[in-house]
Coordinates of N, CA, C and O in Angstrom, one line a residue:
P1 N -14.8 162.2 48.1 CA -14.7 163.2 47.2 C -13.9 162.8 45.9 O -13.3 161.7 45.9
L2 N -13.8 163.7 45.0 CA -13.0 163.5 43.8 C -12.1 164.7 43.7 O -12.5 165.9 43.9
V3 N -10.8 164.5 43.4 CA -9.8 165.6 43.3 C -9.0 165.5 42.0 O -8.3 164.5 41.8
E4 N -9.2 166.5 41.2 CA -8.5 166.5 39.9 C -7.2 167.2 40.1 O -7.0 168.0 40.9
S5 N -6.3 166.8 39.2 CA -5.0 167.5 39.1 C -4.4 167.3 37.7 O -5.0 166.5 36.9
G6 N -3.4 168.0 37.3 CA -2.7 167.9 36.0 C -3.1 168.9 35.0 O -2.5 168.9 33.9
G7 N -3.9 169.8 35.3 CA -4.2 170.9 34.4 C -3.0 171.8 34.2 O -2.0 171.7 34.9
G8 N -3.1 172.7 33.2 CA -2.1 173.6 32.9 C -2.3 174.3 31.6 O -3.3 174.2 31.0
S9 N -1.2 175.0 31.1 CA -1.2 175.6 29.8 C -0.3 174.9 28.9 O 0.8 174.5 29.2
V10 N -0.8 174.8 27.6 CA -0.1 174.0 26.6 C -0.3 174.7 25.3 O -1.4 175.3 25.1
Q11 N 0.6 174.5 24.4 CA 0.4 175.0 23.0 C -0.5 174.0 22.2 O -0.5 172.8 22.5
A12 N -1.1 174.6 21.2 CA -2.0 173.7 20.4 C -1.1 172.6 19.8 O 0.1 172.8 19.4
G13 N -1.7 171.4 19.8 CA -0.9 170.2 19.3 C -0.2 169.5 20.4 O 0.2 168.3 20.2
G14 N -0.2 170.1 21.6 CA 0.5 169.4 22.7 C -0.4 168.5 23.5 O -1.6 168.2 23.0
S15 N 0.1 167.9 24.6 CA -0.6 166.9 25.4 C -0.6 167.3 26.8 O 0.3 168.0 27.3
L16 N -1.7 166.8 27.5 CA -1.7 166.9 29.0 C -2.4 165.6 29.5 O -3.2 165.0 28.7
R17 N -2.1 165.2 30.7 CA -2.8 164.1 31.3 C -3.4 164.6 32.6 O -2.7 165.1 33.5
L18 N -4.7 164.5 32.7 CA -5.4 164.9 34.0 C -5.6 163.6 34.8 O -5.8 162.5 34.3
S19 N -5.6 163.8 36.1 CA -5.8 162.7 37.0 C -7.0 163.1 37.9 O -7.2 164.3 38.2
C20 N -7.7 162.1 38.4 CA -8.8 162.3 39.3 C -8.7 161.2 40.4 O -8.9 160.0 40.1
A21 N -8.3 161.6 41.6 CA -8.3 160.7 42.7 C -9.7 160.5 43.2 O -10.4 161.4 43.6
V22 N -10.1 159.2 43.2 CA -11.5 158.9 43.6 C -11.6 158.3 45.0 O -11.0 157.2 45.2
S23 N -12.2 159.0 45.8 CA -12.5 158.5 47.2 C -14.0 158.6 47.5 O -14.5 159.4 48.2
V24 N -14.7 157.6 46.8 CA -16.1 157.5 46.9 C -16.5 156.1 47.3 O -15.9 155.2 46.7
S25 N -17.4 156.0 48.2 CA -17.9 154.6 48.5 C -18.7 154.2 47.4 O -20.0 154.4 47.4
S26 N -18.1 153.6 46.4 CA -18.8 153.3 45.2 C -19.7 152.1 45.3 O -19.4 151.1 46.0
A27 N -20.8 152.1 44.6 CA -21.6 151.0 44.4 C -20.9 150.0 43.5 O -19.9 150.3 42.9
N28 N -21.4 148.8 43.4 CA -20.8 147.8 42.5 C -20.9 148.3 41.0 O -19.9 148.0 40.3
D29 N -21.9 149.0 40.7 CA -22.1 149.5 39.3 C -22.0 151.0 39.4 O -22.6 151.7 40.3
Y30 N -21.2 151.6 38.6 CA -21.0 153.1 38.6 C -20.4 153.6 37.3 O -19.9 152.8 36.5
C31 N -20.4 154.9 37.2 CA -19.8 155.5 36.0 C -18.8 156.6 36.6 O -19.2 157.3 37.6
L32 N -17.8 156.8 35.9 CA -16.9 158.0 36.2 C -16.8 158.7 34.9 O -16.5 158.1 33.8
G33 N -17.0 160.0 35.0 CA -17.0 160.8 33.8 C -16.1 162.0 33.8 O -15.7 162.5 34.9
W34 N -15.7 162.5 32.7 CA -15.0 163.8 32.5 C -16.0 164.8 31.8 O -16.6 164.4 30.8
F35 N -16.0 166.0 32.4 CA -16.8 167.1 31.8 C -15.9 168.3 31.7 O -14.9 168.4 32.4
R36 N -16.3 169.2 30.9 CA -15.5 170.5 30.8 C -16.5 171.7 30.6 O -17.6 171.5 30.1
Q37 N -16.0 172.8 31.0 CA -16.8 174.0 30.9 C -15.9 175.2 30.4 O -15.0 175.6 31.2
A38 N -16.1 175.7 29.2 CA -15.4 176.8 28.8 C -16.1 178.1 29.3 O -17.3 178.1 29.6
S39 N -15.3 179.2 29.4 CA -15.8 180.4 29.9 C -17.1 180.9 29.1 O -17.0 180.9 27.9
G40 N -18.1 181.1 29.8 CA -19.4 181.6 29.2 C -20.2 180.5 28.5 O -21.2 180.9 27.8
K41 N -19.8 179.3 28.6 CA -20.5 178.2 27.9 C -21.1 177.2 28.9 O -20.7 177.2 30.1
E42 N -22.0 176.4 28.5 CA -22.5 175.3 29.3 C -21.5 174.2 29.5 O -20.6 174.0 28.7
R43 N -21.6 173.5 30.6 CA -20.7 172.4 30.8 C -21.1 171.3 29.8 O -22.2 171.0 29.5
E44 N -20.0 170.7 29.3 CA -20.3 169.6 28.3 C -19.5 168.3 28.7 O -18.5 168.4 29.3
W45 N -20.1 167.3 28.3 CA -19.6 165.9 28.6 C -18.4 165.7 27.6 O -18.5 166.0 26.4
V46 N -17.3 165.1 28.2 CA -16.1 164.8 27.4 C -16.1 163.2 27.2 O -15.9 162.8 26.1
G47 N -16.4 162.5 28.2 CA -16.3 161.0 28.1 C -16.6 160.4 29.4 O -16.4 161.0 30.5
S48 N -16.9 159.1 29.4 CA -17.1 158.4 30.6 C -16.7 156.9 30.5 O -16.6 156.4 29.4
L49 N -16.4 156.4 31.7 CA -16.1 155.0 31.8 C -17.0 154.4 32.9 O -17.3 155.0 33.8
D50 N -17.4 153.1 32.6 CA -18.3 152.5 33.6 C -17.6 151.3 34.3 O -16.6 150.9 33.8
S51 N -18.3 150.7 35.3 CA -17.7 149.7 36.1 C -17.6 148.4 35.3 O -16.9 147.4 35.7
D52 N -18.2 148.3 34.1 CA -18.1 147.1 33.2 C -17.0 147.3 32.2 O -16.7 146.5 31.4
G53 N -16.3 148.5 32.3 CA -15.2 148.8 31.4 C -15.6 149.4 30.1 O -14.7 149.7 29.2
R54 N -16.8 149.8 29.9 CA -17.2 150.5 28.7 C -16.8 151.9 28.8 O -16.8 152.5 29.9
I55 N -16.3 152.5 27.7 CA -15.9 153.8 27.6 C -16.5 154.5 26.4 O -16.5 153.9 25.3
N56 N -17.1 155.7 26.6 CA -17.6 156.5 25.5 C -17.0 157.9 25.5 O -16.7 158.4 26.6
Y57 N -16.9 158.4 24.3 CA -16.3 159.8 24.2 C -17.3 160.7 23.4 O -18.0 160.2 22.5
A58 N -17.2 162.0 23.7 CA -17.8 162.9 22.8 C -17.1 163.0 21.5 O -15.9 162.7 21.4
D59 N -17.9 163.2 20.4 CA -17.3 163.2 19.1 C -16.2 164.2 18.9 O -15.2 164.0 18.2
S60 N -16.3 165.3 19.7 CA -15.3 166.4 19.6 C -13.9 166.0 20.1 O -12.9 166.6 19.8
V61 N -13.8 164.9 20.9 CA -12.5 164.5 21.4 C -12.2 163.1 21.0 O -11.0 162.6 21.3
K62 N -13.1 162.4 20.3 CA -12.8 161.0 19.9 C -11.5 160.9 19.1 O -11.3 161.7 18.2
G63 N -10.7 160.0 19.4 CA -9.4 159.8 18.7 C -8.3 160.7 19.2 O -7.1 160.5 18.9
R64 N -8.6 161.6 20.1 CA -7.6 162.5 20.7 C -7.4 162.3 22.2 O -6.3 162.4 22.7
F65 N -8.5 162.0 22.8 CA -8.5 161.8 24.3 C -8.7 160.4 24.6 O -9.5 159.6 23.9
T66 N -8.1 160.0 25.7 CA -8.3 158.6 26.2 C -8.5 158.6 27.7 O -7.8 159.2 28.5
I67 N -9.6 157.9 28.1 CA -9.9 157.7 29.5 C -9.5 156.3 30.0 O -9.6 155.3 29.3
S68 N -8.9 156.3 31.2 CA -8.5 155.1 31.7 C -8.6 155.2 33.3 O -8.8 156.2 33.8
K69 N -8.5 154.0 33.9 CA -8.6 154.0 35.4 C -7.6 153.0 35.9 O -7.4 151.9 35.4
D70 N -6.9 153.4 37.0 CA -6.0 152.6 37.7 C -6.7 152.1 39.0 O -6.9 152.9 39.9
G71 N -7.2 150.9 38.9 CA -8.0 150.4 40.0 C -7.2 150.3 41.3 O -7.8 150.6 42.4
A72 N -6.0 150.0 41.3 CA -5.2 149.9 42.5 C -5.0 151.2 43.2 O -5.0 151.3 44.4
R73 N -4.9 152.3 42.4 CA -4.7 153.6 42.9 C -6.0 154.4 43.0 O -6.0 155.5 43.4
N74 N -7.1 153.8 42.5 CA -8.4 154.5 42.6 C -8.3 155.8 41.9 O -8.7 156.9 42.4
T75 N -7.7 155.9 40.7 CA -7.4 157.1 40.0 C -8.0 157.0 38.6 O -7.7 156.0 37.9
L76 N -8.7 158.0 38.2 CA -9.2 158.1 36.8 C -8.3 159.1 36.1 O -7.8 160.1 36.6
Y77 N -8.0 158.7 34.8 CA -7.1 159.6 34.0 C -7.8 160.0 32.7 O -8.7 159.4 32.2
L78 N -7.4 161.2 32.2 CA -7.8 161.7 30.9 C -6.5 162.1 30.2 O -5.9 163.1 30.5
Q79 N -6.1 161.3 29.3 CA -5.0 161.6 28.4 C -5.5 162.4 27.2 O -6.3 162.0 26.5
M80 N -4.9 163.6 27.1 CA -5.4 164.5 26.0 C -4.3 164.8 25.1 O -3.2 165.4 25.5
N81 N -4.4 164.4 23.9 CA -3.4 164.6 22.8 C -4.0 165.5 21.7 O -5.2 165.7 21.6
S82 N -3.1 166.1 20.9 CA -3.5 166.9 19.8 C -4.4 168.0 20.3 O -5.5 168.2 19.7
L83 N -4.1 168.7 21.4 CA -5.0 169.6 21.9 C -5.2 170.8 21.0 O -4.3 171.2 20.3
K84 N -6.4 171.4 21.1 CA -6.8 172.5 20.3 C -7.2 173.6 21.2 O -7.7 173.4 22.4
P85 N -7.2 174.9 20.7 CA -7.7 176.0 21.6 C -9.1 175.8 22.1 O -9.4 176.2 23.2
E86 N -9.9 175.1 21.3 CA -11.3 174.9 21.7 C -11.5 173.9 22.8 O -12.5 173.7 23.4
D87 N -10.3 173.2 23.2 CA -10.4 172.3 24.4 C -10.2 173.1 25.7 O -10.2 172.5 26.7
T88 N -9.9 174.4 25.6 CA -9.7 175.2 26.8 C -10.9 175.2 27.7 O -12.1 175.3 27.2
G89 N -10.7 175.0 29.0 CA -11.8 175.1 29.9 C -11.4 174.5 31.2 O -10.3 174.1 31.4
I90 N -12.4 174.5 32.1 CA -12.2 173.8 33.4 C -12.7 172.4 33.2 O -13.8 172.2 32.8
Y91 N -11.9 171.4 33.6 CA -12.2 170.0 33.5 C -12.6 169.4 34.8 O -11.8 169.6 35.8
Y92 N -13.7 168.7 34.9 CA -14.2 168.1 36.1 C -14.3 166.6 35.9 O -14.7 166.1 34.8
C93 N -14.0 165.9 37.0 CA -14.4 164.5 37.0 C -15.6 164.4 37.9 O -15.9 165.2 38.8
A94 N -16.4 163.3 37.6 CA -17.7 163.2 38.3 C -18.0 161.7 38.4 O -17.6 160.9 37.6
Y95 N -18.8 161.4 39.4 CA -19.2 160.0 39.7 C -20.7 159.9 39.6 O -21.4 160.7 40.1
K96 N -21.1 158.8 39.0 CA -22.5 158.4 38.9 C -22.7 157.0 39.5 O -22.2 156.1 39.0
P97 N -23.6 156.9 40.5 CA -23.9 155.5 41.0 C -24.7 154.8 40.0 O -25.7 155.4 39.5
G98 N -24.4 153.6 39.7 CA -25.3 152.8 38.8 C -25.0 152.9 37.4 O -24.2 153.8 37.0
L99 N -25.6 152.1 36.6 CA -25.5 152.1 35.1 C -26.9 152.6 34.6 O -27.8 152.6 35.4
P100 N -27.0 152.9 33.3 CA -26.0 152.8 32.3 C -25.1 154.1 32.3 O -25.3 155.1 33.0
L101 N -24.1 154.0 31.4 CA -23.2 155.1 31.2 C -24.0 156.2 30.5 O -24.7 155.9 29.5
T102 N -24.0 157.4 31.0 CA -24.7 158.5 30.4 C -23.9 159.7 30.3 O -22.8 159.9 30.9
L103 N -24.3 160.7 29.5 CA -23.6 161.9 29.2 C -24.3 163.1 29.9 O -23.8 164.2 29.7
N104 N -25.4 162.8 30.6 CA -26.1 163.9 31.3 C -25.5 164.3 32.6 O -25.5 163.4 33.5
D105 N -25.0 165.5 32.8 CA -24.3 165.8 34.0 C -25.3 165.7 35.2 O -24.8 165.6 36.3
R106 N -26.6 165.8 35.0 CA -27.5 165.7 36.2 C -27.5 164.3 36.8 O -28.0 164.1 37.9
D107 N -27.0 163.3 36.0 CA -27.0 162.0 36.5 C -25.8 161.7 37.5 O -25.8 160.7 38.2
Y108 N -24.8 162.6 37.5 CA -23.6 162.5 38.3 C -23.8 163.2 39.6 O -24.2 164.4 39.6
T109 N -23.5 162.5 40.7 CA -23.9 163.0 42.0 C -22.7 163.5 42.8 O -22.9 164.2 43.8
V110 N -21.5 163.2 42.4 CA -20.3 163.6 43.1 C -19.3 164.3 42.1 O -19.1 163.7 41.1
W111 N -18.8 165.5 42.4 CA -18.0 166.2 41.5 C -16.7 166.7 42.2 O -16.7 167.0 43.4
G112 N -15.7 166.7 41.3 CA -14.4 167.3 41.8 C -14.5 168.8 41.7 O -15.5 169.4 41.2
Q113 N -13.4 169.5 42.1 CA -13.4 171.0 42.1 C -13.0 171.5 40.8 O -13.2 172.7 40.5
G114 N -12.5 170.7 39.9 CA -12.1 171.2 38.6 C -10.6 171.5 38.5 O -10.0 171.9 39.5
T115 N -10.1 171.4 37.3 CA -8.7 171.8 37.0 C -8.7 172.5 35.6 O -9.4 172.1 34.7
Q116 N -8.0 173.7 35.6 CA -8.0 174.5 34.4 C -7.0 174.0 33.3 O -5.9 173.6 33.6
V117 N -7.5 173.9 32.1 CA -6.7 173.5 30.9 C -6.8 174.7 30.0 O -7.9 175.1 29.6
T118 N -5.7 175.2 29.5 CA -5.6 176.3 28.6 C -4.7 175.9 27.4 O -3.6 175.6 27.6
V119 N -5.3 176.0 26.2 CA -4.6 175.7 25.0 C -4.5 176.9 24.1 O -5.5 177.5 23.8
S120 N -3.3 177.3 23.8 CA -3.1 178.5 23.0 C -2.4 178.3 21.7 O -1.9 177.2 21.5

């Protein structure tokens, strides 16, 4: 499974770091992604990292959010800086077996339970 943590409430301009503990029997090639869903809206892709170290971000978070992975701890991180109210939502981490890195949530087969981020 995937287990997110680190969500909370923060004022605009603030920072949060989300963590995702990854316990998946991963293939040699895989992607790990962050998605978010605001109330009443479709789930949207935030960014992903693949097993070759490539990282892509949605334009809406580029330059503000950073994805990283601690291999020793099997933990995926999402560092979020300069947060805006429109960043509010439930944030999910997800696992996709194989490459390439994609932004389509239907390609991701394992999901965490989500963690709430509220920016006011």
